[in-house]
XYZ file of C-alpha atoms in Angstrom:
137
model
C 132.922 217.069 119.362
C 133.862 213.838 117.610
C 137.005 211.922 118.579
C 138.702 209.139 116.615
C 140.006 206.111 118.528
C 142.351 203.712 116.708
C 143.747 200.242 117.303
C 146.584 198.554 115.401
C 146.928 194.810 114.818
C 149.028 192.556 112.601
C 148.475 189.268 110.831
C 150.281 187.088 108.305
C 148.587 185.512 105.316
C 149.364 183.944 101.954
C 147.483 184.490 98.722
C 147.635 184.303 94.959
C 146.195 186.987 92.711
C 144.368 185.176 89.954
C 141.300 185.793 87.813
C 139.627 182.463 87.001
C 138.120 183.965 83.841
C 141.527 184.812 82.360
C 144.102 182.550 80.752
C 147.213 181.554 82.694
C 149.236 183.786 80.367
C 147.036 186.841 80.955
C 147.131 186.272 84.729
C 150.954 186.055 84.675
C 151.226 189.203 82.570
C 148.786 191.216 84.664
C 149.583 190.055 88.224
C 153.267 189.172 87.719
C 154.948 187.497 90.683
C 151.738 187.884 92.702
C 150.251 185.188 90.434
C 152.745 182.560 91.670
C 150.831 179.232 91.653
C 152.600 178.335 94.912
C 151.276 181.536 96.563
C 153.198 184.237 98.404
C 152.741 185.927 101.763
C 152.586 189.274 103.502
C 152.876 190.604 107.030
C 149.793 192.819 107.129
C 149.310 195.775 109.460
C 145.722 196.749 110.172
C 144.639 200.060 111.694
C 140.995 200.269 112.723
C 139.581 203.656 113.723
C 136.223 204.527 115.221
C 134.931 208.100 115.156
C 132.224 209.092 117.597
C 131.089 211.280 120.441
C 132.661 211.025 123.881
C 130.232 209.326 126.257
C 129.621 211.668 129.199
C 129.408 208.807 131.705
C 132.435 206.719 130.691
C 134.604 209.352 129.036
C 135.103 206.897 126.149
C 134.153 207.039 122.500
C 134.363 203.231 122.550
C 135.808 200.810 125.057
C 139.210 200.080 123.488
C 139.165 196.573 124.984
C 135.940 195.880 123.043
C 137.543 197.215 119.853
C 140.584 194.995 120.504
C 138.333 191.968 121.073
C 136.311 192.333 117.870
C 139.481 192.883 115.816
C 141.037 189.748 117.310
C 137.876 187.601 117.179
C 136.531 188.641 113.778
C 139.705 189.465 111.824
C 142.961 188.192 113.309
C 141.660 184.762 114.339
C 139.963 184.464 110.937
C 142.853 185.548 108.668
C 146.127 185.033 110.543
C 148.445 182.346 109.112
C 145.863 181.378 106.497
C 146.023 180.846 102.768
C 143.332 183.327 101.772
C 142.512 181.592 98.481
C 142.103 178.157 100.052
C 140.878 178.770 103.604
C 138.761 181.929 103.582
C 135.246 181.539 102.215
C 135.007 185.075 100.791
C 138.021 184.413 98.575
C 136.724 181.214 97.036
C 135.296 183.436 94.288
C 136.714 186.869 95.125
C 140.301 187.654 94.083
C 142.216 188.382 97.341
C 143.624 191.745 96.276
C 144.467 194.342 98.896
C 141.262 196.154 97.955
C 139.095 193.059 98.398
C 140.790 192.046 101.650
C 140.108 195.439 103.233
C 136.481 195.292 102.028
C 136.005 191.884 103.697
C 137.531 193.257 106.917
C 135.299 196.332 106.776
C 132.142 194.259 106.286
C 132.994 192.002 109.240
C 133.805 194.859 111.621
C 130.880 197.071 110.600
C 128.456 194.344 111.724
C 129.966 194.506 115.226
C 129.700 198.281 115.717
C 126.790 200.532 116.539
C 125.603 202.853 113.768
C 126.571 205.795 115.993
C 130.210 205.191 115.001
C 132.011 206.027 111.772
C 134.448 203.262 110.870
C 137.679 203.732 108.939
C 140.310 201.109 108.194
C 143.839 201.188 106.812
C 145.460 197.931 105.727
C 149.177 197.794 104.920
C 150.202 194.890 102.705
C 153.803 196.104 102.602
C 155.575 199.070 104.126
C 154.710 201.133 101.051
C 151.446 199.615 99.766
C 148.207 200.127 101.638
C 144.488 200.626 101.166
C 142.018 202.699 103.140
C 138.269 202.578 103.617
C 136.693 205.602 105.226
C 132.931 205.951 105.575
C 133.177 209.722 105.433
C 134.819 209.736 101.983
């Protein structure tokens, strides 16, 4: 039987949605207020879930303190109170959309987990707007 274990975390970050290959006018039309040249910010909520078998010895799927540590070390410390466009290497070329932010988070966390686990992530940018990556989809 597989069990899913989840951990929630929050971080704050600023960004500007902008395609360098488009004109300023096209960027303003397409991204609207999210293209503000002075940036804008969000209070993100991250939910990281790990699906796996219960270990017979420990009774755990994963040590939740380890999951907490990798989320804090690899994601929160990296993104919290940062300007994504200016301070995060992945977004020097990549537009920091919700979809691209969750992909960067996924790639960082996947490297820290054993292949025995299935990783899924939900990232809320606002109360109503969120993205999800699920390996099983």
